[in-house]
mmCIF file of C-alpha atoms and ligand atoms in Angstrom:
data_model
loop_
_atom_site.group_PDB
_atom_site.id
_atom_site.type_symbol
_atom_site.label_atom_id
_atom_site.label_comp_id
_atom_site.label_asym_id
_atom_site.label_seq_id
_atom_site.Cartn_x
_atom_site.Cartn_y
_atom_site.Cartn_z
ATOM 1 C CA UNK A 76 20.162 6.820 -6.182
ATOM 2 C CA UNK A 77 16.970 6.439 -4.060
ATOM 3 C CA UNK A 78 14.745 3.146 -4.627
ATOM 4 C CA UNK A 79 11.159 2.640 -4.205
ATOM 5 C CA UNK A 80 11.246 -1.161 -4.041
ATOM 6 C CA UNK A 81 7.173 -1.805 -5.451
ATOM 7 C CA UNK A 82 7.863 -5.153 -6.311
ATOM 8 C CA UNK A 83 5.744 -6.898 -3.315
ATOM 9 C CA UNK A 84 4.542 -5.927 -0.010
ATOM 10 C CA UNK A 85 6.541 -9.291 1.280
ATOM 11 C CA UNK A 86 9.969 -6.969 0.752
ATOM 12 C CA UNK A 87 8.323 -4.930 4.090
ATOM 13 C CA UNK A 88 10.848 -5.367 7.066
ATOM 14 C CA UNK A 89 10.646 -5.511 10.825
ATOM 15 C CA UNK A 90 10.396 -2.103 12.816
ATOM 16 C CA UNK A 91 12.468 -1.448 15.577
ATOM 17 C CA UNK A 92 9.671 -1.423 17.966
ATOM 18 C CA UNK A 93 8.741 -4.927 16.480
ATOM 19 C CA UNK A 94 12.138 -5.988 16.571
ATOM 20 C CA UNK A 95 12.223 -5.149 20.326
ATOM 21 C CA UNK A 96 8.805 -6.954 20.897
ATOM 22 C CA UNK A 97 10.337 -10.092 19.631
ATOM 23 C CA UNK A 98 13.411 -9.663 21.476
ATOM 24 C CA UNK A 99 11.448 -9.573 24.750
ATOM 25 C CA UNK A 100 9.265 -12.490 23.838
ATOM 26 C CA UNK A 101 8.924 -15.817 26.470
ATOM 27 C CA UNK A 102 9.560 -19.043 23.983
ATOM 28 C CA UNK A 103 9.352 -22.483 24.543
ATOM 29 C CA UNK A 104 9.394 -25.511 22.429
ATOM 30 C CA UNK A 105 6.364 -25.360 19.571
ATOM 31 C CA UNK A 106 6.812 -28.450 18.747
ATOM 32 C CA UNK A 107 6.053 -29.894 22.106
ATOM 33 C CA UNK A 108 3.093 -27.240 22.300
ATOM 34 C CA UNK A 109 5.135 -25.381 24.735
ATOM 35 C CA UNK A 110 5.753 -21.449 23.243
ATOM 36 C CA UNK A 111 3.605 -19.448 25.230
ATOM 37 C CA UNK A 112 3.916 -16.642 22.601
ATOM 38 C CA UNK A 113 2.738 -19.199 19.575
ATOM 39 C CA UNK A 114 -0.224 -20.289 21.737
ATOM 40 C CA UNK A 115 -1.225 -16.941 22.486
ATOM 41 C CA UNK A 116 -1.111 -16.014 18.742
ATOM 42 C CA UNK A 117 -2.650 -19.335 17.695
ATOM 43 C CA UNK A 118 -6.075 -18.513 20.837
ATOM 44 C CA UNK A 119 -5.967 -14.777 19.584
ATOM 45 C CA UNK A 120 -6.549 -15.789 15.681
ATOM 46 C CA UNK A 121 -9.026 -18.441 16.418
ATOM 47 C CA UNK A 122 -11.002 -15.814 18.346
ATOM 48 C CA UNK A 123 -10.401 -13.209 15.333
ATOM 49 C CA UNK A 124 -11.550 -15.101 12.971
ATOM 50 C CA UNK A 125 -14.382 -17.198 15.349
ATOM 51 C CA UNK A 126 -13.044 -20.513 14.686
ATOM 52 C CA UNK A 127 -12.259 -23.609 16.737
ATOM 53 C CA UNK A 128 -8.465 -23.310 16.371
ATOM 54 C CA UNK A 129 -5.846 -21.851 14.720
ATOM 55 C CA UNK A 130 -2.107 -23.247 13.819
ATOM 56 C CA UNK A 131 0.830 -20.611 13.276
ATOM 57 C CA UNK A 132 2.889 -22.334 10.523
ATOM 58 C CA UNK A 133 6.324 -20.558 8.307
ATOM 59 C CA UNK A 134 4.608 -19.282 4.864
ATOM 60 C CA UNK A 135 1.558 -18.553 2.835
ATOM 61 C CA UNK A 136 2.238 -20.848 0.967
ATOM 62 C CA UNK A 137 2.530 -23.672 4.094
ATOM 63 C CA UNK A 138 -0.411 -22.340 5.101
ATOM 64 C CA UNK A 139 -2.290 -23.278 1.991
ATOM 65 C CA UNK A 140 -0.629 -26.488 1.222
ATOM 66 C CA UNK A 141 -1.333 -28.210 4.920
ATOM 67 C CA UNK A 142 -5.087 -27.040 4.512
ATOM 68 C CA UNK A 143 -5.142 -28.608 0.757
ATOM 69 C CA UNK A 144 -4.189 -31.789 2.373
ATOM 70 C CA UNK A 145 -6.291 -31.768 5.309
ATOM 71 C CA UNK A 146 -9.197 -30.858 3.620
ATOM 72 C CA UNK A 147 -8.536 -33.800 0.305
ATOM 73 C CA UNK A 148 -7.799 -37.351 -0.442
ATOM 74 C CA UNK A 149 -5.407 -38.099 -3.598
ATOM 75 C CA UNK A 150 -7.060 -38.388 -6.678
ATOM 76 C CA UNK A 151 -9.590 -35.838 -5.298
ATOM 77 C CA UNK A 152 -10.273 -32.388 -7.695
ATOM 78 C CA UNK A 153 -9.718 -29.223 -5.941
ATOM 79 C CA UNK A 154 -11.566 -26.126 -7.607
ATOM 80 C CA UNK A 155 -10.078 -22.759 -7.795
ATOM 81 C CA UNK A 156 -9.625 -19.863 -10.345
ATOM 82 C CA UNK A 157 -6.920 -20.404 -13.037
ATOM 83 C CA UNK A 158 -5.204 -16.686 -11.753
ATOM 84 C CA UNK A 159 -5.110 -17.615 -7.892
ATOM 85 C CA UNK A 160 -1.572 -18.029 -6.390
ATOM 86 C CA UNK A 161 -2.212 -22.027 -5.269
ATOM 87 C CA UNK A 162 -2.239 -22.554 -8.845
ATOM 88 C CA UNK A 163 0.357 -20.102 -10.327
ATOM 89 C CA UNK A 164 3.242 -19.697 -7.257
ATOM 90 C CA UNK A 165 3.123 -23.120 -5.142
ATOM 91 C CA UNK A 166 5.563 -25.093 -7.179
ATOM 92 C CA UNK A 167 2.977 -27.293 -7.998
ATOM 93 C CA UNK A 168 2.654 -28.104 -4.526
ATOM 94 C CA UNK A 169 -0.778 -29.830 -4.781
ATOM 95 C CA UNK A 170 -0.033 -31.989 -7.143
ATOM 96 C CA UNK A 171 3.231 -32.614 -5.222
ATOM 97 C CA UNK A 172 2.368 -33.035 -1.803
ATOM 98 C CA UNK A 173 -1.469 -33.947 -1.423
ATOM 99 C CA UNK A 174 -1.696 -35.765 -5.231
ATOM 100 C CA UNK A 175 -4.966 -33.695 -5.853
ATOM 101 C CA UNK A 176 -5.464 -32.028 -8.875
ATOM 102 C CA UNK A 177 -6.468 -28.397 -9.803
ATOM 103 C CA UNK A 178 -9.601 -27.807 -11.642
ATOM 104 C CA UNK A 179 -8.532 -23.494 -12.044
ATOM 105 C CA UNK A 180 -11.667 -21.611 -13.872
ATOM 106 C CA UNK A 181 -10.906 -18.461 -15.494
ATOM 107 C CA UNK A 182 -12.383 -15.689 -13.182
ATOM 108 C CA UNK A 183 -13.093 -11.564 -13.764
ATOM 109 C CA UNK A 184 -11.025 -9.850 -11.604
ATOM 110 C CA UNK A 185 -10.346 -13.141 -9.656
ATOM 111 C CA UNK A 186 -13.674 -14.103 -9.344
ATOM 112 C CA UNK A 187 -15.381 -17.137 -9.964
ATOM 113 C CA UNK A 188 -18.981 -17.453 -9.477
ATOM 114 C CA UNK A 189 -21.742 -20.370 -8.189
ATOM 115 C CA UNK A 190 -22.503 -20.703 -11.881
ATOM 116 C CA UNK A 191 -19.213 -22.010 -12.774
ATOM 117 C CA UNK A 192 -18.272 -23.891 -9.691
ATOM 118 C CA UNK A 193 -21.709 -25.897 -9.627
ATOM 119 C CA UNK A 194 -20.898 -26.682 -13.709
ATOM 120 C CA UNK A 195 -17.483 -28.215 -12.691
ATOM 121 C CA UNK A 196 -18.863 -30.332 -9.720
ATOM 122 C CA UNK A 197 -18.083 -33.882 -10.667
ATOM 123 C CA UNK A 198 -20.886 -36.310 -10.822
ATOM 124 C CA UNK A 199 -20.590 -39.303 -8.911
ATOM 125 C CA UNK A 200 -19.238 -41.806 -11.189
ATOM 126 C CA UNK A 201 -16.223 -43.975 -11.419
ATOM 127 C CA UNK A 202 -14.805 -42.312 -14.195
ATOM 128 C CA UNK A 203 -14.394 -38.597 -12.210
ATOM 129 C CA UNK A 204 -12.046 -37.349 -9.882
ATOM 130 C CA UNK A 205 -14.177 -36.294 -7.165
ATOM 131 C CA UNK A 206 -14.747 -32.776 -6.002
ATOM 132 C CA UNK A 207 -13.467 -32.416 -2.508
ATOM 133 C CA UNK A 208 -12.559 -28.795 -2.069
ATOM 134 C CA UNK A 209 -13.256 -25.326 -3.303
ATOM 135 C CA UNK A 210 -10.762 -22.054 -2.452
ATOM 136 C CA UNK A 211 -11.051 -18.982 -3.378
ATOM 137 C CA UNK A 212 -8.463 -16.042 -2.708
ATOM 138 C CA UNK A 213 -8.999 -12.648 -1.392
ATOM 139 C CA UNK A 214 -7.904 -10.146 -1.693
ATOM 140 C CA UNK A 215 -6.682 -11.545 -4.995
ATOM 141 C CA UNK A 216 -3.149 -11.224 -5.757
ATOM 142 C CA UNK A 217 -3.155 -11.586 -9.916
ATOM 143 C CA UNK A 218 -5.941 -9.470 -10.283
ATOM 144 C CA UNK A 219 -4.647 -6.532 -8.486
ATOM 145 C CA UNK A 220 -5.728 -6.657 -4.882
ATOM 146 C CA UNK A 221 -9.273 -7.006 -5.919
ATOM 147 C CA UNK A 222 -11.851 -7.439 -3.191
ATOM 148 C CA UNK A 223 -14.198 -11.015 -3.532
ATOM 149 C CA UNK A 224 -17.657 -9.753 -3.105
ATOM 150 C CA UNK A 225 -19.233 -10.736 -0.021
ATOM 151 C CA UNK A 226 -22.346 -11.681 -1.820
ATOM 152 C CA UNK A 227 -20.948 -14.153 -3.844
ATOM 153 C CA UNK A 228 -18.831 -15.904 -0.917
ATOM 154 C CA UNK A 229 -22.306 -16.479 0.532
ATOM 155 C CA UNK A 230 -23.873 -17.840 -2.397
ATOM 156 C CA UNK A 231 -21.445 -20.268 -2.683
ATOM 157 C CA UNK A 232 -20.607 -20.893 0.642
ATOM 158 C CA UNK A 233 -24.462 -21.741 0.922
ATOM 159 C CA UNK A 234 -24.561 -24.376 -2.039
ATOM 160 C CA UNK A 235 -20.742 -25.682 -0.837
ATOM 161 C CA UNK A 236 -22.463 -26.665 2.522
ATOM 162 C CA UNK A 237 -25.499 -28.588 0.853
ATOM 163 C CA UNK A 238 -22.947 -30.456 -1.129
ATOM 164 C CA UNK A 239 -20.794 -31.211 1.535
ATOM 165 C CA UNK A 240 -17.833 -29.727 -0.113
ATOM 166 C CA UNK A 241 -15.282 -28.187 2.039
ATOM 167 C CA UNK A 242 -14.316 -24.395 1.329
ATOM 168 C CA UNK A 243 -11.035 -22.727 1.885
ATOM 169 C CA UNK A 244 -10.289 -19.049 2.146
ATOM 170 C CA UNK A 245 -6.177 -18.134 1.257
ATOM 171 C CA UNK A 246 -6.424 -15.007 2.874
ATOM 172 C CA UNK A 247 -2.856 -13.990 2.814
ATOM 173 C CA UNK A 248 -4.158 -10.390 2.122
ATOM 174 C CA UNK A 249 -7.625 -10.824 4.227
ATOM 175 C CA UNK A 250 -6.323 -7.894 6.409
ATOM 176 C CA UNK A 251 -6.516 -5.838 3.158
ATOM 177 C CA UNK A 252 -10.126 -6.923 2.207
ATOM 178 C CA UNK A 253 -11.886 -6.341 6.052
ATOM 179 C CA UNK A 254 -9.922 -2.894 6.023
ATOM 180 C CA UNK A 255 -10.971 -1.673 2.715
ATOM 181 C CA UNK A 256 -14.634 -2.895 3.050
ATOM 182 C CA UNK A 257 -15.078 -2.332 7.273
ATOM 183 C CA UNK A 258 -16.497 -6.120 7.025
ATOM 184 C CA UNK A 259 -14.586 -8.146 9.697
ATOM 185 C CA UNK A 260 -12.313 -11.113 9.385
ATOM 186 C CA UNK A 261 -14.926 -13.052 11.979
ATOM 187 C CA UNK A 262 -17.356 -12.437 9.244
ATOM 188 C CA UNK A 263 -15.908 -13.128 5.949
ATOM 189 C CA UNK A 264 -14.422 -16.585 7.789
ATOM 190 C CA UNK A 265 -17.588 -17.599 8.936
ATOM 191 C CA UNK A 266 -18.814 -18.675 4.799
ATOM 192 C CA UNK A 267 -15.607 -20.803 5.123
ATOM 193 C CA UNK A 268 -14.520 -24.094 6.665
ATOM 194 C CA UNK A 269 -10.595 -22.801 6.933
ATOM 195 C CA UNK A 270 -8.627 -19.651 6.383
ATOM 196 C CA UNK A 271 -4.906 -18.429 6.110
ATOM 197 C CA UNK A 272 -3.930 -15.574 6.826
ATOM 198 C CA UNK A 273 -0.372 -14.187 6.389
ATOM 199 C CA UNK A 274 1.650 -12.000 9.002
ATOM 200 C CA UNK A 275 4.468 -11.337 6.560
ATOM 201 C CA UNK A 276 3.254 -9.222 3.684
ATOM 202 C CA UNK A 277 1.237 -5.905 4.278
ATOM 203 C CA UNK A 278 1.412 -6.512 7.854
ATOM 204 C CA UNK A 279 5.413 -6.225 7.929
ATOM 205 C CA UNK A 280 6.160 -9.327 10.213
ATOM 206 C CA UNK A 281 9.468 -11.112 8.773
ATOM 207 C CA UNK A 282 8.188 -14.748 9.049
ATOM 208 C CA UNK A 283 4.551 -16.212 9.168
ATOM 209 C CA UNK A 284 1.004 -17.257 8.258
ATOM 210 C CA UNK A 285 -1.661 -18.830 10.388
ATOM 211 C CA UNK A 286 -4.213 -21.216 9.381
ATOM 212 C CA UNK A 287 -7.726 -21.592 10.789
ATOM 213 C CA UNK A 288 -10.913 -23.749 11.673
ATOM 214 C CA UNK A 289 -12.141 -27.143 13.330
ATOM 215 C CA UNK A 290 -9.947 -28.649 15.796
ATOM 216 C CA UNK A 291 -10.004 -31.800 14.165
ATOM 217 C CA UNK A 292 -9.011 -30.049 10.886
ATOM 218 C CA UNK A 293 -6.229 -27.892 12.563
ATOM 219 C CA UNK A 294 -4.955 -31.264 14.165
ATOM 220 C CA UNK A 295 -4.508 -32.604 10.558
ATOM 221 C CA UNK A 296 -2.499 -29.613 9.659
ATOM 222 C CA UNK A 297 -0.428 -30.315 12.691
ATOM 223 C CA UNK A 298 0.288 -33.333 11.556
ATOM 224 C CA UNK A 299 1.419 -32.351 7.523
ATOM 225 C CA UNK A 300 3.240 -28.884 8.909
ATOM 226 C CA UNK A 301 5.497 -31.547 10.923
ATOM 227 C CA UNK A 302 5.889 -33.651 7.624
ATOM 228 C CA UNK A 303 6.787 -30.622 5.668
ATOM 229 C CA UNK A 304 9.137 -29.580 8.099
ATOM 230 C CA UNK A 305 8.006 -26.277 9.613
ATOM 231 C CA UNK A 306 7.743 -27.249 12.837
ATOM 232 C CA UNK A 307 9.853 -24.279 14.602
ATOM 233 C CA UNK A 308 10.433 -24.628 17.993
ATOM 234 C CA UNK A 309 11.386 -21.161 19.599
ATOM 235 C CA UNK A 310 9.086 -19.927 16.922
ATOM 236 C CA UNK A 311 7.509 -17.457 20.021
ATOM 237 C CA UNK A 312 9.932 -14.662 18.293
ATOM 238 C CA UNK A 313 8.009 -14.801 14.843
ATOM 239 C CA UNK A 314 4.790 -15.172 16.837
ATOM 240 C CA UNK A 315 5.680 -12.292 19.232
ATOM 241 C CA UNK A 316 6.161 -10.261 15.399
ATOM 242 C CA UNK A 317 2.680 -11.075 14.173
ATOM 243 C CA UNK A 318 1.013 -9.828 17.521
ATOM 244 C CA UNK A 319 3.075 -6.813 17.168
ATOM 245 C CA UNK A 320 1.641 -6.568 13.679
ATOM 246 C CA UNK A 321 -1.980 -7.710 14.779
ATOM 247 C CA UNK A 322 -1.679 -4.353 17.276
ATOM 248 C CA UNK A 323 -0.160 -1.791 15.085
ATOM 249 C CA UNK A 324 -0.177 -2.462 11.749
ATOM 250 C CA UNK A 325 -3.662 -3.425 10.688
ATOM 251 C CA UNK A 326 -5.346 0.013 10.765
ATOM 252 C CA UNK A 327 -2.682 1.845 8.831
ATOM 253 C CA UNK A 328 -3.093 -0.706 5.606
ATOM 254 C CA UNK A 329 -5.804 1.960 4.458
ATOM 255 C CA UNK A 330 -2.833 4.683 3.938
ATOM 256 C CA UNK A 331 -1.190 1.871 1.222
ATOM 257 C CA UNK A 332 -4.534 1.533 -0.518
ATOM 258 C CA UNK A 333 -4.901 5.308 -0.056
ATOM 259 C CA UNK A 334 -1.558 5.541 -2.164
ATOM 260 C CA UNK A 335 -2.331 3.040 -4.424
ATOM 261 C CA UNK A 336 -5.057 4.985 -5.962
ATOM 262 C CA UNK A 337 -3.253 8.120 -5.655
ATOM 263 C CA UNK A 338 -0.669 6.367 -7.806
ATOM 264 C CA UNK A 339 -3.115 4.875 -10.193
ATOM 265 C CA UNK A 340 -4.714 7.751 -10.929
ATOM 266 C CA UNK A 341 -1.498 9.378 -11.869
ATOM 267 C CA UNK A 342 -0.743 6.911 -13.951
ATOM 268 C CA UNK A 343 -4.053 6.590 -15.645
ATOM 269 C CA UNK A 344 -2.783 10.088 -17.061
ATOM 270 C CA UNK A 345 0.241 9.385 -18.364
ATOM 271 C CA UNK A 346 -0.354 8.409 -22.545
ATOM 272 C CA UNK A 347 0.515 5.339 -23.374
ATOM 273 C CA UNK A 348 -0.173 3.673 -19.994
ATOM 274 C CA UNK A 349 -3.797 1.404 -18.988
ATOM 275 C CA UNK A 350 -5.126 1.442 -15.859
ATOM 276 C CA UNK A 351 -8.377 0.236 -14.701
ATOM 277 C CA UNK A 352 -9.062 2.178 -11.630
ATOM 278 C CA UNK A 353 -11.715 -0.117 -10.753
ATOM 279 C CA UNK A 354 -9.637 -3.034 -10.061
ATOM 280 C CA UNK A 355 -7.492 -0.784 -7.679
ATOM 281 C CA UNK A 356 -9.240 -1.410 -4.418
ATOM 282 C CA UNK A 357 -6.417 -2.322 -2.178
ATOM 283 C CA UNK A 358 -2.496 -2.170 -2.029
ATOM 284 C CA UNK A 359 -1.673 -3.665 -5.039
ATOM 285 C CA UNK A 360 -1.759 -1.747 -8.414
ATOM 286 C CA UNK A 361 -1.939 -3.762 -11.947
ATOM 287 C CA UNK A 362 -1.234 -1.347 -15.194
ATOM 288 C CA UNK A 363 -0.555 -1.815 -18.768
ATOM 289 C CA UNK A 364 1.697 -0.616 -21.035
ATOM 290 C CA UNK A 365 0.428 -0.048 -24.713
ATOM 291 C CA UNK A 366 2.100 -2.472 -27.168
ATOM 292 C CA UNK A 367 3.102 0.514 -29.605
ATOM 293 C CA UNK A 368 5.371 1.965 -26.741
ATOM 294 C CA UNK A 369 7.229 -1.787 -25.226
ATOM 295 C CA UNK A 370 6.575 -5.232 -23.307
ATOM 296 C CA UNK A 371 6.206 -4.886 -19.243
ATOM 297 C CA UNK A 372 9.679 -6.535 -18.827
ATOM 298 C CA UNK A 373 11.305 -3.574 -20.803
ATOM 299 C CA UNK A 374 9.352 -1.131 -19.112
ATOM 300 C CA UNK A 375 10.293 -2.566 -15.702
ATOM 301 C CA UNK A 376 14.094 -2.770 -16.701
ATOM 302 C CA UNK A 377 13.665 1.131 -17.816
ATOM 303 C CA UNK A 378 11.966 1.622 -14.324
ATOM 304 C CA UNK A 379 14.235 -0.011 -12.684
ATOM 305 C CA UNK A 380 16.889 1.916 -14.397
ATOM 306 C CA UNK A 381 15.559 4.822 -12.403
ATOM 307 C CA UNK A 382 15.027 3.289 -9.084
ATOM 308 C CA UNK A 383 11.561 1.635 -9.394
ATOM 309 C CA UNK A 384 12.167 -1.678 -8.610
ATOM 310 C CA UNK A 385 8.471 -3.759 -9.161
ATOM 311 C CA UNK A 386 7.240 -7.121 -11.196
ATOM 312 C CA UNK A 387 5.682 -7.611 -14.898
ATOM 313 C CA UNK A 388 2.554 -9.858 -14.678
ATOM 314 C CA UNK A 389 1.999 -10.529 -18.090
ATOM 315 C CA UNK A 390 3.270 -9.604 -21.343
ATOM 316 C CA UNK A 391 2.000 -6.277 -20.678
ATOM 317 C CA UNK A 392 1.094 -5.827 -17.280
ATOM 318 C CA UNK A 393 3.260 -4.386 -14.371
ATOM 319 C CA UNK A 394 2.377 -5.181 -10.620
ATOM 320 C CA UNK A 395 3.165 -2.277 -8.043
ATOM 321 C CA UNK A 396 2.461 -3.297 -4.675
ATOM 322 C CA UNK A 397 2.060 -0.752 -1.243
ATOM 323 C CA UNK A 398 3.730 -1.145 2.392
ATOM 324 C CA UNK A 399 4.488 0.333 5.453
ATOM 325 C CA UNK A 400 7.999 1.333 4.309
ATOM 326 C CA UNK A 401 6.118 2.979 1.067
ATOM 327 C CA UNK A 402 5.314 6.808 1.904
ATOM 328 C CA UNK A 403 3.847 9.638 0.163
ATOM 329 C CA UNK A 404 6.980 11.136 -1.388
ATOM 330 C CA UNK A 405 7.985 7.269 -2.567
ATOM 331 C CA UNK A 406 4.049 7.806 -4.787
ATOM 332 C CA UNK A 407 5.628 10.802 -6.273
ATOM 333 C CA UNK A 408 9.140 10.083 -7.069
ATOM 334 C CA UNK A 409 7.217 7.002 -8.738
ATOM 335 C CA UNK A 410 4.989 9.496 -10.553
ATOM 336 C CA UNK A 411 7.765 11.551 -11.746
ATOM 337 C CA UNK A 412 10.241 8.584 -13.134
ATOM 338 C CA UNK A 413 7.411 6.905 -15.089
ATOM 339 C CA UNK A 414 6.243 9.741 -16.389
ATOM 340 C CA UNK A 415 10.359 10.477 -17.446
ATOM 341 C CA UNK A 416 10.677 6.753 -18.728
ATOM 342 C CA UNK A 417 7.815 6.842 -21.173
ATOM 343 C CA UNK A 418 8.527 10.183 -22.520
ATOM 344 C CA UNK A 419 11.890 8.739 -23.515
ATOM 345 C CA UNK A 420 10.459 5.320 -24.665
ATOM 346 C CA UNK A 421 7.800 7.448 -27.003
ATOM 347 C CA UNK A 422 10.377 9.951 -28.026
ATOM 348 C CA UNK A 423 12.367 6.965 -29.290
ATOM 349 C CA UNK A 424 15.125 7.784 -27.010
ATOM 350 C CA UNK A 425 16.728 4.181 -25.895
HETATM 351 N N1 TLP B 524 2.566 -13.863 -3.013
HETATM 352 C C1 TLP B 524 3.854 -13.349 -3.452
HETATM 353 C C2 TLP B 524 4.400 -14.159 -4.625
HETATM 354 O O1 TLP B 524 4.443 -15.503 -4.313
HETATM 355 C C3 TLP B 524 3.644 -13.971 -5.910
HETATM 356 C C4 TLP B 524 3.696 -11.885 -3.816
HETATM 357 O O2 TLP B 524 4.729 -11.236 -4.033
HETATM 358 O O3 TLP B 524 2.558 -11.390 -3.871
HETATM 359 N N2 TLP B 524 -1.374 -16.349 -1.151
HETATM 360 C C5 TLP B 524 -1.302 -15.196 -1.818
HETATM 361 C C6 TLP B 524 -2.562 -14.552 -2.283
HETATM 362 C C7 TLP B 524 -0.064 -14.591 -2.058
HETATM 363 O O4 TLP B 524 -0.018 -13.459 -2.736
HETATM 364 C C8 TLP B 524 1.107 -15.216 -1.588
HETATM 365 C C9 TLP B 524 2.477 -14.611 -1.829
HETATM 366 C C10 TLP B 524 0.975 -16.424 -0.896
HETATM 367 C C11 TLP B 524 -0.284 -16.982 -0.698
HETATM 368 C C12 TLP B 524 2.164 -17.203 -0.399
HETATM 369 O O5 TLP B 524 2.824 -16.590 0.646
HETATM 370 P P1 TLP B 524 4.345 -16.964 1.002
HETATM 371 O O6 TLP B 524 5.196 -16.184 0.065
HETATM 372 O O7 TLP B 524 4.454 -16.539 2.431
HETATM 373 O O8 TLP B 524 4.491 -18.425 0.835
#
């Protein structure tokens, strides 16, 4: 039976012309400082994204958590939006590893605005935790690839800096976001004291994030990717990957969101299915089933059933996310065995 595996564009897999680009990389010990292919990643995302420095380290997730810490004391509040992945998928890694606590605001469409941040800013008093970091997330993962408007990254990139509040960007799907908009990573960096960015989602590398901004800053992420043990050595092979990706696969991330919305839309006409098309702006697609036909994780057994592999999100919600393995005849086989699952879910036939 053919798959279309939608569940996450971190399923992608290495090429064979990226495969043979890590083959041929030169490595050296990263850990010393020595991997000529890690440096050269590390100089060539620093200058991307027009910071100081930049620090290759093994996961999104890595790449958030070191920054968290570098950026915070313990006991320190850390703002974000109650939907964004540091809060939902790091294993309570915050809490864990830096001893900071979340303050997550519920956002629209992953967005949380000046208003609300400058309403949770602790006043300096004995009895508060004290603010010492903002992030925000974009593209944002639980709300469906949405795209942070620039406008409000400035506003509160502009207040953040009066307040002397650090700001960090997880940028995992950044690529997505410049691509979709034409605004660069250089510019959507600049509102923000450090950014990751991951290699190994919509970009296709197998292993890697990067994290960037002040030397001193990227020196204290040195330090806690060491203590969390992700200090790689002949990492050059991962690194030589991501360049791969940086050449070739950044363009091509507008055919996924091209067949995101081609898939949306098709959905949006099946009865019984919700989509808002507005929220599909990138390469992930968020739908709902109604309640009178089943609950997501039925509806994603059924699909899977046929051969659609992808996630619920929510009682009702089903995440469908695009990749360079995902092609045009993967949108409509898709089409076709959704369409076939509800008909037999409506016509009562289990
Ligand atoms: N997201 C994964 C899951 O963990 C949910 C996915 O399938 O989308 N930031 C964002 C915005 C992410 O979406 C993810 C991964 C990460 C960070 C963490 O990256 P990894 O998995 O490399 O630790």
């Amino acid at each position: 039976m053919k798959t279309v595996d939608l569940r996450s564009d971190t399923i992608s897999r290495p090429t064979a012309d990226m495969r043979q680009a890590m083959a041929a990389a030169v490595v050296g010990d990263d850990v010393f400082g020595e991997d000529p292919t890690i440096n050269a990643l590390q100089e060539r995302i620093a200058e991307l994204t027009g910071k100081e420095a930049a620090l290759f380290v093994t996961s999104g997730t890595q790449g958030n958590q070191v920054s968290l810490n570098a950026h915070t004391r313990p006991g320190q509040e850390v703002i974000c939006n109650s939907d964004c992945h540091i809060f939902n998928y790091e294993s309570g890694a915050a809490a864990m590893l830096s001893g900071v606590q979340l303050n997550a605001l519920p956002g629209t469409n992953g967005v949380i605005t000046l208003e609300q941040i400058r309403l949770n800013l602790r006043p300096a008093d004995d009895h508060y935790p004290q603010t010492g970091l903002i992030c925000l997330e974009n593209t944002h993962n639980r709300a469906g690839g949405t795209i942070y408007p620039l406008e409000e990254i400035r506003r509160i990139s502009a207040w953040a800096r009066e307040q002397g509040i650090s700001l960090h960007l997880d940028g995992a799907r950044l690529w997505n976001a410049s691509v979709a908009t034409g605004i660069s990573i250089a510019e959507y960096a600049a509102y923000f004291d450090s950014v990751s960015l991951c290699f190994s989602k919509g970009l296709g590398a197998p292993v890697g994030s990067v994290v960037a901004g002040p030397r001193d800053f990227i020196a204290r992420c040195h330090f806690y990717r060491k203590a969390y043990g992700g200090g790689i050595r002949q990492g050059g092979i991962l690194a030589a990957a991501a360049l791969y990706a940086l050449d070739h696969h950044v363009a091509r991330l507008a055919e996924d969101h091209a067949r995101a919305k081609r898939l949306a839309a098709g959905l949006a006409a099946i009865p019984g299915l919700r989509v808002d098309l507005n929220t599909v702006q990138t390469n992930i697609l968020i739908f709902e089933v109604e309640e009178s036909v089943c609950g997501a994780a039925e509806m994603v057994g059924r699909l899977g059933e046929e051969g659609i592999l992808c996630f619920d999100f929510g009682p009702q919600r089903i995440r469908m996310v695009f990749y360079l393995e995902i092609g045009d005849e993967d949108v409509d086989y898709t089409l076709e065995k959704t369409a076939l699952v509800m008909a037999r879910l409506k016509g009562g036939k289990r």
